[in-house]
Amino acid sequence: MRARYLTIKDYILDQIEIGVWRASDKVSSENELAQKFSVSRMTARKAVDTLCSEGTLVRSQGLGTFVADRRPVSSLLEIHNIADEVVGRGHDYTCRVIKLEEILTDKSAANLLEMSEKQNVYHSILVHLEDNIPVQYEDRLVNPKHAPDYIHQDFLAQTPNAYLSIVAPLTEADHIVEALVPSKTILSELDSDQPCLKITRRTWSRRGIASIAYLYHPGDRYRLGGHLQF
Amino acid sequence: MRARYLTIKDYILDQIEIGVWRASDKVSSENELAQKFSVSRMTARKAVDTLCSEGTLVRSQGLGTFVADRRPVSSLLEIHNIADEVVGRGHDYTCRVIKLEEILTDKSAANLLEMSEKQNVYHSILVHLEDNIPVQYEDRLVNPKHAPDYIHQDFLAQTPNAYLSIVAPLTEADHIVEALVPSKTILSELDSDQPCLKITRRTWSRRGIASIAYLYHPGDRYRLGGHLQF
DNA sequence: CAGTGGTCTAGACCACTGG
DNA sequence: CAGTGGTCTAGACCACTGG
């Protein structure tokens, strides 16, 4: 016999899923849930308990229980795959390919990739969406030496990050994190007017710099987190 | 009246702290705890519940409850001391103390510091300047238990971070990085109208959370960097 | 004030594990 | 088998919030 509190938990998750309860909304009280499902209040409470500890709901004594206003937190310490992150949060991941082309390095790109000027490099621009809301604008340069077939990939099936980690396993990375208001082009692709968290990340494989990525995240939809132990 | 399950929770944490129970050891059963503390099993269970959801204990039906194995250590990102950073760049470091006071915890501060409400905590606000230009607005709460003399320090001579790392050596930290436009008060102290990089950092010493800091950096004057090797 | 969540009791039956 | 955790009941009193 399946636990009754799980039925209630599913019910709450369903209501959130179909949009009956949205972020910051008040959900049914413990007594209402208990009555609706003909269980004791302790059992209804357990359903709410588990959703609180999972970060889906937040409680406030005397006020009620509310859908958490949740911006995702991801790790600074890992090289993350945005698709895995989104799916890991139980959300729908999609992506739009804005650009996928071969270009010649200019001075700045050549410097960053430690190549010489006017060499072929691959250039891709993608927008990653979580439940159809843009969460990352990814502008990436790739050294063809490390990933010769990069330009023929289907990035709807596999993110650039995931593909690169297979053909050119990472040995090293650096990143710079900053806050800024990006260009209008980028803001429009992100459908946002917020300041962005920009991550500039260079990744090395065994034979040198494989790729440089500029990742823009709307400040109100994305946070970076990390936990350290000494 | 303090909740009884918290007493039991503290007891379990103490036993782990002093080494009576080590990683993978079996801890007292729920019935034993209930009897020892003269509470119902549900109450003993609640203490174990919270420690499970915090990752300290793991349960196994039919077997018992065990101390969780330690999480992997990642010491890749350092806790920065802004003064060292600035001096390291060959620039002039100064700082303004905006506030240094003793206040009572409100609900939110109590939650974040894992203290109860209306306890004394120290509160400091500083602005750190590089060549006389503000680069960081630091709003910090400190648990007096970990640093009783915090409020008597001269932060023109030594940053809060440097002081705390001496009196309450760090064992753990977490941080969240986000981009936002801060309040007018903060913008005015920073003499900036740019979006900011906000770092929320909690630091632990052995006995719990020692301090929580909100660090605001104007987006055009500060970047966060890191380098990883695999 | 009525309603909310926070804690707690003293029971119960269950599924599961090892011996 | 006895002991463990997993679930559940039908109550209780409390602190807190808004009106």
Short mmCIF file of C-alpha atoms (C1' of nucleotides) in Angstrom, two decimals:
data_model
loop_
_atom_site.label_atom_id
_atom_site.label_comp_id
_atom_site.label_asym_id
_atom_site.label_seq_id
_atom_site.Cartn_x
_atom_site.Cartn_y
_atom_site.Cartn_z
CA MET A 1 0.00 0.00 0.00
CA ARG A 2 1.38 3.35 -1.07
CA ALA A 3 1.83 5.89 1.70
CA ARG A 4 -1.02 8.38 1.88
CA TYR A 5 1.22 11.34 2.44
CA LEU A 6 2.78 10.63 -0.96
CA THR A 7 -0.64 10.96 -2.57
CA ILE A 8 -1.02 14.36 -0.97
CA LYS A 9 2.49 15.33 -1.98
CA ASP A 10 1.73 14.39 -5.57
CA TYR A 11 -1.48 16.37 -5.42
CA ILE A 12 0.38 19.49 -4.30
CA LEU A 13 3.04 19.04 -6.94
CA ASP A 14 0.34 18.57 -9.57
CA GLN A 15 -1.40 21.77 -8.57
CA ILE A 16 1.88 23.63 -8.90
CA GLU A 17 2.67 21.90 -12.16
CA ILE A 18 -0.61 22.83 -13.82
CA GLY A 19 -0.34 26.36 -12.52
CA VAL A 20 -3.18 26.41 -10.01
CA TRP A 21 -0.63 27.46 -7.41
CA ARG A 22 2.19 29.68 -8.57
CA ALA A 23 5.28 31.03 -6.85
CA SER A 24 4.35 32.83 -3.59
CA ASP A 25 0.78 31.53 -3.68
CA LYS A 26 -0.75 30.18 -0.52
CA VAL A 27 -1.51 26.48 -0.71
CA SER A 28 -4.23 24.63 1.20
CA SER A 29 -3.73 24.59 4.94
CA GLU A 30 -2.81 21.39 6.70
CA ASN A 31 -6.32 21.07 8.05
CA GLU A 32 -7.85 21.51 4.62
CA LEU A 33 -5.55 18.89 3.16
CA ALA A 34 -6.31 16.52 6.02
CA GLN A 35 -10.03 16.91 5.45
CA LYS A 36 -9.80 16.67 1.67
CA PHE A 37 -7.86 13.41 1.84
CA SER A 38 -9.53 12.05 4.96
CA VAL A 39 -6.31 11.67 6.88
CA SER A 40 -5.10 12.99 10.18
CA ARG A 41 -3.45 16.37 10.22
CA MET A 42 -0.08 14.74 11.00
CA THR A 43 -0.22 12.89 7.71
CA ALA A 44 -1.13 15.97 5.69
CA ARG A 45 1.63 17.74 7.54
CA LYS A 46 4.15 15.11 6.53
CA ALA A 47 3.43 15.75 2.86
CA VAL A 48 4.01 19.45 3.42
CA ASP A 49 7.11 18.68 5.52
CA THR A 50 8.83 16.79 2.75
CA LEU A 51 8.01 19.47 0.18
CA CYS A 52 9.43 22.09 2.52
CA SER A 53 12.66 20.23 3.03
CA GLU A 54 12.89 19.80 -0.72
CA GLY A 55 12.54 23.55 -1.13
CA THR A 56 9.23 23.46 -2.98
CA LEU A 57 7.16 25.03 -0.22
CA VAL A 58 7.86 27.42 2.62
CA ARG A 59 5.88 27.72 5.81
CA SER A 60 5.07 30.69 7.95
CA GLN A 61 3.51 30.20 11.34
CA GLY A 62 0.19 31.95 11.61
CA LEU A 63 0.13 32.77 7.93
CA GLY A 64 0.12 29.58 5.98
CA THR A 65 2.19 27.57 3.55
CA PHE A 66 3.37 29.02 0.27
CA VAL A 67 4.92 27.92 -3.00
CA ALA A 68 8.61 28.76 -2.75
CA ASP A 69 9.89 31.51 -4.92
CA ARG A 70 12.73 29.53 -6.24
CA ARG A 71 15.61 30.67 -8.29
CA PRO A 72 17.90 27.82 -9.11
CA VAL A 73 21.30 27.56 -7.51
CA SER A 74 24.13 25.86 -9.30
CA SER A 75 27.66 25.14 -8.46
CA LEU A 76 30.58 27.40 -9.19
CA LEU A 77 32.93 24.55 -8.68
CA GLU A 78 31.68 22.27 -11.36
CA ILE A 79 31.59 22.71 -15.06
CA HIS A 80 27.92 22.29 -15.44
CA ASN A 81 25.76 21.21 -18.23
CA ILE A 82 22.78 23.50 -18.24
CA ALA A 83 20.50 20.81 -19.68
CA ASP A 84 21.30 18.41 -16.85
CA GLU A 85 20.77 21.16 -14.33
CA VAL A 86 17.35 22.02 -15.66
CA VAL A 87 16.23 18.42 -15.94
CA GLY A 88 17.65 17.76 -12.49
CA ARG A 89 15.28 20.37 -11.14
CA GLY A 90 12.42 18.44 -12.71
CA HIS A 91 11.84 21.10 -15.34
CA ASP A 92 11.52 21.05 -19.06
CA TYR A 93 14.70 21.78 -21.00
CA THR A 94 14.72 23.17 -24.52
CA CYS A 95 17.15 25.20 -26.55
CA ARG A 96 17.21 27.51 -29.54
CA VAL A 97 20.16 27.57 -31.90
CA ILE A 98 20.67 31.18 -32.96
CA LYS A 99 23.90 30.73 -34.84
CA LEU A 100 26.23 27.93 -35.86
CA GLU A 101 28.98 29.00 -38.24
CA GLU A 102 32.63 29.00 -39.13
CA ILE A 103 34.43 32.33 -38.84
CA LEU A 104 37.96 33.70 -38.91
CA THR A 105 39.65 34.71 -35.66
CA ASP A 106 40.08 38.39 -35.07
CA LYS A 107 42.77 39.66 -32.76
CA SER A 108 40.82 39.28 -29.56
CA ALA A 109 39.51 35.79 -30.29
CA ALA A 110 42.97 34.69 -31.39
CA ASN A 111 44.40 35.93 -28.11
CA LEU A 112 41.82 34.27 -25.97
CA LEU A 113 42.08 30.96 -27.76
CA GLU A 114 45.86 31.20 -28.02
CA MET A 115 45.68 30.82 -31.80
CA SER A 116 46.97 33.08 -34.51
CA GLU A 117 44.81 35.54 -36.39
CA LYS A 118 42.59 34.67 -39.36
CA GLN A 119 42.34 31.02 -38.50
CA ASN A 120 39.09 29.11 -38.81
CA VAL A 121 37.08 28.76 -35.60
CA TYR A 122 33.58 27.58 -34.91
CA HIS A 123 31.12 29.99 -33.47
CA SER A 124 27.79 29.08 -31.90
CA ILE A 125 25.09 31.05 -30.15
CA LEU A 126 22.38 29.22 -28.26
CA VAL A 127 19.64 30.15 -25.87
CA HIS A 128 18.81 27.60 -23.20
CA LEU A 129 15.29 27.56 -21.81
CA GLU A 130 13.83 26.17 -18.61
CA ASP A 131 10.11 25.59 -18.87
CA ASN A 132 10.23 27.84 -21.94
CA ILE A 133 11.87 30.70 -20.06
CA PRO A 134 15.37 31.66 -21.23
CA VAL A 135 17.93 31.08 -18.50
CA GLN A 136 21.20 31.20 -20.42
CA TYR A 137 22.52 32.90 -23.54
CA GLU A 138 25.60 30.99 -24.66
CA ASP A 139 28.05 32.56 -27.08
CA ARG A 140 30.89 30.15 -27.78
CA LEU A 141 34.07 29.89 -29.80
CA VAL A 142 35.58 26.48 -30.42
CA ASN A 143 39.00 25.55 -31.70
CA PRO A 144 38.36 23.08 -34.58
CA LYS A 145 41.55 21.23 -33.73
CA HIS A 146 39.85 19.89 -30.61
CA ALA A 147 36.41 19.27 -32.04
CA PRO A 148 36.47 19.07 -35.83
CA ASP A 149 32.82 18.03 -36.15
CA TYR A 150 31.50 20.66 -33.78
CA ILE A 151 29.70 22.49 -36.55
CA HIS A 152 27.72 19.44 -37.63
CA GLN A 153 26.26 18.67 -34.26
CA ASP A 154 22.59 18.81 -33.41
CA PHE A 155 22.55 20.93 -30.30
CA LEU A 156 18.89 20.30 -29.74
CA ALA A 157 19.92 16.76 -28.83
CA GLN A 158 23.11 17.48 -26.90
CA THR A 159 24.49 20.72 -25.50
CA PRO A 160 27.82 22.06 -26.75
CA ASN A 161 29.18 21.50 -23.28
CA ALA A 162 28.15 17.84 -23.26
CA TYR A 163 29.51 17.28 -26.77
CA LEU A 164 32.83 18.94 -26.00
CA SER A 165 33.28 17.02 -22.81
CA ILE A 166 33.17 13.84 -24.89
CA VAL A 167 35.40 14.75 -27.84
CA ALA A 168 37.79 16.92 -25.87
CA PRO A 169 37.77 15.85 -22.24
CA LEU A 170 38.36 18.75 -19.88
CA THR A 171 41.61 19.00 -18.04
CA GLU A 172 41.37 22.56 -16.86
CA ALA A 173 39.08 25.55 -16.79
CA ASP A 174 38.98 29.09 -15.63
CA HIS A 175 36.12 31.46 -15.28
CA ILE A 176 35.33 35.06 -14.58
CA VAL A 177 32.01 36.04 -13.06
CA GLU A 178 30.67 39.55 -13.36
CA ALA A 179 27.48 41.53 -13.21
CA LEU A 180 26.47 43.75 -16.11
CA VAL A 181 23.69 44.88 -18.35
CA PRO A 182 24.24 43.04 -21.61
CA SER A 183 23.62 44.33 -25.11
CA LYS A 184 20.09 44.85 -26.36
CA THR A 185 20.49 41.90 -28.71
CA ILE A 186 21.23 39.59 -25.85
CA LEU A 187 18.53 41.02 -23.60
CA SER A 188 16.01 40.54 -26.35
CA GLU A 189 17.00 36.91 -26.88
CA LEU A 190 16.71 36.39 -23.15
CA ASP A 191 13.41 38.26 -23.08
CA SER A 192 14.65 40.19 -20.06
CA ASP A 193 15.60 43.67 -18.95
CA GLN A 194 17.49 42.60 -15.86
CA PRO A 195 21.18 42.85 -15.15
CA CYS A 196 22.90 39.60 -15.97
CA LEU A 197 25.38 37.32 -14.37
CA LYS A 198 28.04 36.82 -17.03
CA ILE A 199 30.40 33.91 -16.84
CA THR A 200 33.35 33.86 -19.17
CA ARG A 201 34.75 30.39 -19.18
CA ARG A 202 37.75 28.95 -20.96
CA THR A 203 38.15 25.22 -21.03
CA TRP A 204 41.28 23.26 -21.73
CA SER A 205 41.60 19.77 -22.99
CA ARG A 206 44.85 17.91 -23.00
CA ARG A 207 46.19 19.79 -26.00
CA GLY A 208 45.29 23.36 -25.14
CA ILE A 209 42.34 25.69 -25.05
CA ALA A 210 39.37 23.96 -26.58
CA SER A 211 36.71 26.56 -26.18
CA ILE A 212 35.73 29.87 -24.74
CA ALA A 213 32.18 30.55 -23.73
CA TYR A 214 30.34 33.69 -22.71
CA LEU A 215 27.34 32.72 -20.65
CA TYR A 216 24.72 35.31 -19.75
CA HIS A 217 22.06 34.61 -17.12
CA PRO A 218 19.26 37.01 -16.18
CA GLY A 219 19.92 38.04 -12.58
CA ASP A 220 16.43 37.18 -11.43
CA ARG A 221 16.43 33.69 -12.93
CA TYR A 222 19.79 32.30 -12.08
CA ARG A 223 22.19 32.17 -9.18
CA LEU A 224 25.49 30.49 -8.70
CA GLY A 225 26.11 28.61 -5.52
CA GLY A 226 28.89 26.68 -3.90
CA HIS A 227 29.74 24.91 -0.72
CA LEU A 228 33.20 24.44 0.64
CA GLN A 229 34.70 22.38 3.40
CA PHE A 230 38.16 22.88 4.81
CA MET B 1 9.85 26.43 25.93
CA ARG B 2 12.45 24.96 23.64
CA ALA B 3 11.25 22.06 21.52
CA ARG B 4 12.23 18.68 22.94
CA TYR B 5 13.24 17.27 19.62
CA LEU B 6 15.91 19.97 19.43
CA THR B 7 17.39 18.72 22.69
CA ILE B 8 17.62 15.26 21.22
CA LYS B 9 19.08 16.63 18.01
CA ASP B 10 21.77 18.46 19.99
CA TYR B 11 22.49 15.31 21.92
CA ILE B 12 23.06 13.36 18.73
CA LEU B 13 25.25 16.12 17.27
CA ASP B 14 27.25 16.21 20.52
CA GLN B 15 27.84 12.48 20.42
CA ILE B 16 29.13 12.80 16.87
CA GLU B 17 31.18 15.86 17.76
CA ILE B 18 32.98 14.19 20.65
CA GLY B 19 33.55 11.07 18.60
CA VAL B 20 31.29 8.61 20.41
CA TRP B 21 29.59 7.98 17.10
CA ARG B 22 31.75 8.12 13.99
CA ALA B 23 30.97 7.90 10.29
CA SER B 24 28.96 4.75 9.50
CA ASP B 25 28.32 4.01 13.17
CA LYS B 26 24.88 3.01 14.26
CA VAL B 27 23.23 5.57 16.53
CA SER B 28 20.61 4.89 19.20
CA SER B 29 17.32 3.61 17.83
CA GLU B 30 14.24 5.79 17.90
CA ASN B 31 12.82 3.76 20.77
CA GLU B 32 16.02 4.09 22.78
CA LEU B 33 16.08 7.85 22.24
CA ALA B 34 12.42 8.14 23.17
CA GLN B 35 13.01 6.25 26.38
CA LYS B 36 16.23 8.10 27.26
CA PHE B 37 14.56 11.49 26.87
CA SER B 38 11.11 10.43 28.11
CA VAL B 39 9.33 11.50 24.96
CA SER B 40 7.10 9.70 22.53
CA ARG B 41 8.73 7.89 19.66
CA MET B 42 7.34 10.46 17.21
CA THR B 43 9.32 13.19 18.93
CA ALA B 44 12.55 11.22 18.95
CA ARG B 45 11.86 10.42 15.34
CA LYS B 46 11.54 14.09 14.49
CA ALA B 47 15.06 14.77 15.78
CA VAL B 48 16.36 11.96 13.59
CA ASP B 49 14.23 13.19 10.68
CA THR B 50 15.79 16.63 10.65
CA LEU B 51 19.31 15.24 10.92
CA CYS B 52 18.56 12.93 8.00
CA SER B 53 17.32 15.74 5.82
CA GLU B 54 20.41 17.75 6.73
CA GLY B 55 22.55 14.85 5.59
CA THR B 56 24.05 14.07 9.00
CA LEU B 57 22.33 10.72 9.45
CA VAL B 58 21.01 8.04 7.13
CA ARG B 59 18.31 5.53 7.92
CA SER B 60 17.83 1.97 6.87
CA GLN B 61 14.60 0.20 7.56
CA GLY B 62 15.10 -2.91 9.66
CA LEU B 63 18.73 -2.04 10.28
CA GLY B 64 18.92 1.24 12.11
CA THR B 65 20.13 4.80 11.75
CA PHE B 66 23.74 5.59 10.95
CA VAL B 67 26.10 8.54 10.90
CA ALA B 68 26.46 9.64 7.27
CA ASP B 69 29.82 9.47 5.59
CA ARG B 70 31.39 12.86 5.01
CA ARG B 71 30.67 14.68 1.84
CA PRO B 72 33.54 15.12 -0.61
CA VAL B 73 35.82 18.06 0.03
CA SER B 74 36.32 20.76 -2.55
CA SER B 75 38.69 23.51 -1.60
CA LEU B 76 38.90 25.13 -5.00
CA LEU B 77 37.55 28.51 -4.20
CA GLU B 78 39.14 30.62 -1.52
CA ILE B 79 37.56 32.92 0.95
CA HIS B 80 38.90 36.26 -0.22
CA ASN B 81 40.20 38.97 2.00
CA ILE B 82 39.46 42.10 0.06
CA ALA B 83 42.35 44.04 1.64
CA ASP B 84 44.90 41.42 0.55
CA GLU B 85 43.41 41.41 -2.91
CA VAL B 86 43.66 45.15 -3.33
CA VAL B 87 47.17 45.36 -1.93
CA GLY B 88 48.13 42.40 -4.08
CA ARG B 89 47.21 44.44 -7.13
CA GLY B 90 49.61 47.12 -5.94
CA HIS B 91 46.80 49.49 -5.07
CA ASP B 92 45.94 51.50 -2.02
CA TYR B 93 43.49 49.88 0.37
CA THR B 94 41.26 51.85 2.72
CA CYS B 95 37.94 51.26 4.36
CA ARG B 96 35.05 53.18 5.88
CA VAL B 97 33.14 51.83 8.85
CA ILE B 98 29.50 52.78 8.33
CA LYS B 99 28.07 50.83 11.23
CA LEU B 100 29.31 48.68 14.08
CA GLU B 101 26.63 47.77 16.56
CA GLU B 102 24.92 45.16 18.62
CA ILE B 103 21.40 44.32 17.57
CA LEU B 104 18.75 41.73 18.32
CA THR B 105 18.07 39.03 15.78
CA ASP B 106 14.84 39.31 13.91
CA LYS B 107 13.23 36.26 12.42
CA SER B 108 15.18 36.27 9.19
CA ALA B 109 18.58 36.86 10.80
CA ALA B 110 17.81 34.20 13.39
CA ASN B 111 17.01 31.74 10.64
CA LEU B 112 20.10 32.48 8.63
CA LEU B 113 22.40 32.26 11.63
CA GLU B 114 20.49 29.31 13.06
CA MET B 115 19.96 31.18 16.31
CA SER B 116 16.74 31.98 18.10
CA GLU B 117 15.02 35.32 17.87
CA LYS B 118 15.88 38.38 19.95
CA GLN B 119 19.40 37.24 20.67
CA ASN B 120 22.31 39.64 20.55
CA VAL B 121 24.30 39.66 17.34
CA TYR B 122 26.92 41.98 16.03
CA HIS B 123 26.20 43.93 12.91
CA SER B 124 28.76 45.75 10.83
CA ILE B 125 28.62 47.64 7.59
CA LEU B 126 31.85 48.60 5.86
CA VAL B 127 32.81 49.99 2.51
CA HIS B 128 36.13 48.84 1.12
CA LEU B 129 37.96 51.16 -1.23
CA GLU B 130 40.67 50.56 -3.79
CA ASP B 131 42.61 53.74 -4.56
CA ASN B 132 39.72 55.60 -2.95
CA ILE B 133 37.08 54.03 -5.19
CA PRO B 134 34.51 51.81 -3.44
CA VAL B 135 34.78 48.20 -4.57
CA GLN B 136 32.83 46.36 -1.90
CA TYR B 137 29.91 47.12 0.41
CA GLU B 138 30.03 44.59 3.23
CA ASP B 139 26.98 44.02 5.43
CA ARG B 140 27.75 41.40 8.04
CA LEU B 141 26.12 39.64 10.97
CA VAL B 142 28.29 37.83 13.49
CA ASN B 143 27.29 35.37 16.16
CA PRO B 144 28.91 36.69 19.38
CA LYS B 145 29.41 33.15 20.63
CA HIS B 146 32.12 32.72 18.01
CA ALA B 147 33.70 36.15 18.25
CA PRO B 148 32.80 37.92 21.50
CA ASP B 149 35.16 40.86 20.91
CA TYR B 150 34.07 41.49 17.35
CA ILE B 151 32.46 44.77 18.23
CA HIS B 152 35.62 46.20 19.75
CA GLN B 153 37.83 45.62 16.75
CA ASP B 154 39.40 48.35 14.71
CA PHE B 155 38.45 47.40 11.19
CA LEU B 156 40.65 50.10 9.73
CA ALA B 157 43.55 47.92 10.84
CA GLN B 158 42.17 44.47 10.04
CA THR B 159 39.16 43.42 7.97
CA PRO B 160 36.28 41.52 9.62
CA ASN B 161 37.17 38.58 7.44
CA ALA B 162 40.78 38.55 8.65
CA TYR B 163 39.74 38.94 12.28
CA LEU B 164 37.14 36.20 12.11
CA SER B 165 39.52 33.77 10.45
CA ILE B 166 41.73 34.10 13.53
CA VAL B 167 39.19 33.89 16.36
CA ALA B 168 36.85 31.40 14.70
CA PRO B 169 38.78 29.32 12.20
CA LEU B 170 36.67 28.37 9.21
CA THR B 171 35.58 24.83 8.75
CA GLU B 172 32.97 25.37 6.08
CA ALA B 173 31.45 28.03 3.87
CA ASP B 174 28.80 28.40 1.28
CA HIS B 175 28.05 31.22 -1.07
CA ILE B 176 25.52 32.36 -3.59
CA VAL B 177 26.48 34.67 -6.41
CA GLU B 178 23.90 36.75 -8.22
CA ALA B 179 23.52 39.88 -10.29
CA LEU B 180 21.13 42.61 -9.23
CA VAL B 181 20.57 46.30 -8.81
CA PRO B 182 20.97 47.00 -5.09
CA SER B 183 19.08 49.53 -2.98
CA LYS B 184 19.71 53.25 -3.37
CA THR B 185 21.42 53.35 0.00
CA ILE B 186 23.96 50.81 -1.09
CA LEU B 187 24.43 52.39 -4.51
CA SER B 188 25.06 55.72 -2.88
CA GLU B 189 27.67 54.30 -0.51
CA LEU B 190 29.32 52.66 -3.48
CA ASP B 191 29.03 55.87 -5.49
CA SER B 192 27.76 53.82 -8.41
CA ASP B 193 24.69 53.27 -10.53
CA GLN B 194 25.78 49.94 -11.95
CA PRO B 195 24.28 46.51 -11.39
CA CYS B 196 26.17 44.68 -8.70
CA LEU B 197 27.63 41.29 -8.13
CA LYS B 198 26.19 40.18 -4.83
CA ILE B 199 27.84 37.41 -2.88
CA THR B 200 25.99 36.00 0.09
CA ARG B 201 28.44 34.01 2.14
CA ARG B 202 27.90 32.03 5.29
CA THR B 203 30.90 30.77 7.18
CA TRP B 204 31.00 28.00 9.72
CA SER B 205 33.42 27.32 12.48
CA ARG B 206 33.26 24.10 14.40
CA ARG B 207 30.30 25.02 16.56
CA GLY B 208 28.04 26.36 13.85
CA ILE B 209 27.49 29.40 11.72
CA ALA B 210 29.86 32.14 12.74
CA SER B 211 28.89 34.84 10.31
CA ILE B 212 26.84 35.76 7.31
CA ALA B 213 28.02 38.44 4.92
CA TYR B 214 26.32 40.24 2.08
CA LEU B 215 28.97 41.56 -0.26
CA TYR B 216 28.03 43.96 -3.04
CA HIS B 217 30.48 44.82 -5.82
CA PRO B 218 29.78 47.31 -8.59
CA GLY B 219 29.71 45.28 -11.80
CA ASP B 220 32.16 47.54 -13.56
CA ARG B 221 34.75 47.47 -10.77
CA TYR B 222 34.88 43.92 -9.64
CA ARG B 223 34.97 40.46 -11.12
CA LEU B 224 35.19 37.07 -9.53
CA GLY B 225 37.66 34.65 -10.98
CA GLY B 226 38.63 31.06 -10.52
CA HIS B 227 40.77 28.39 -11.99
CA LEU B 228 40.13 24.68 -11.86
CA GLN B 229 42.18 21.65 -12.68
CA PHE B 230 40.83 18.16 -13.06
"C1'" DC C 1 -11.10 36.55 17.49
"C1'" DA C 2 -10.62 32.33 14.20
"C1'" DG C 3 -7.15 30.24 11.56
"C1'" DT C 4 -2.47 29.04 10.79
"C1'" DG C 5 1.60 26.25 11.51
"C1'" DG C 6 4.78 23.99 15.58
"C1'" DT C 7 5.06 20.53 18.86
"C1'" DC C 8 3.74 16.46 21.25
"C1'" DT C 9 1.36 12.15 23.01
"C1'" DA C 10 0.34 7.13 23.40
"C1'" DG C 11 -0.96 4.28 21.08
"C1'" DA C 12 -1.27 1.15 16.38
"C1'" DC C 13 0.05 -1.85 12.35
"C1'" DC C 14 3.27 -2.40 8.76
"C1'" DA C 15 7.68 -3.89 5.92
"C1'" DC C 16 12.02 -5.03 6.48
"C1'" DT C 17 16.52 -6.99 8.36
"C1'" DG C 18 19.45 -10.17 10.85
"C1'" DG C 19 20.01 -14.21 13.48
"C1'" DC D 1 11.94 -14.38 16.09
"C1'" DA D 2 12.79 -9.56 18.25
"C1'" DG D 3 14.17 -5.16 16.74
"C1'" DT D 4 14.38 -1.65 13.35
"C1'" DG D 5 12.47 2.22 10.80
"C1'" DG D 6 7.87 3.78 7.97
"C1'" DT D 7 3.33 5.22 8.37
"C1'" DC D 8 -0.75 6.71 10.62
"C1'" DT D 9 -4.43 8.13 14.05
"C1'" DA D 10 -7.23 11.35 16.94
"C1'" DG D 11 -6.61 13.91 19.82
"C1'" DA D 12 -4.03 18.11 22.54
"C1'" DC D 13 -1.96 22.74 23.62
"C1'" DC D 14 0.94 26.25 21.95
"C1'" DA D 15 2.77 30.70 19.39
"C1'" DC D 16 1.83 33.42 15.94
"C1'" DT D 17 -0.66 36.30 12.33
"C1'" DG D 18 -4.32 39.11 10.47
"C1'" DG D 19 -8.60 41.37 10.95
#
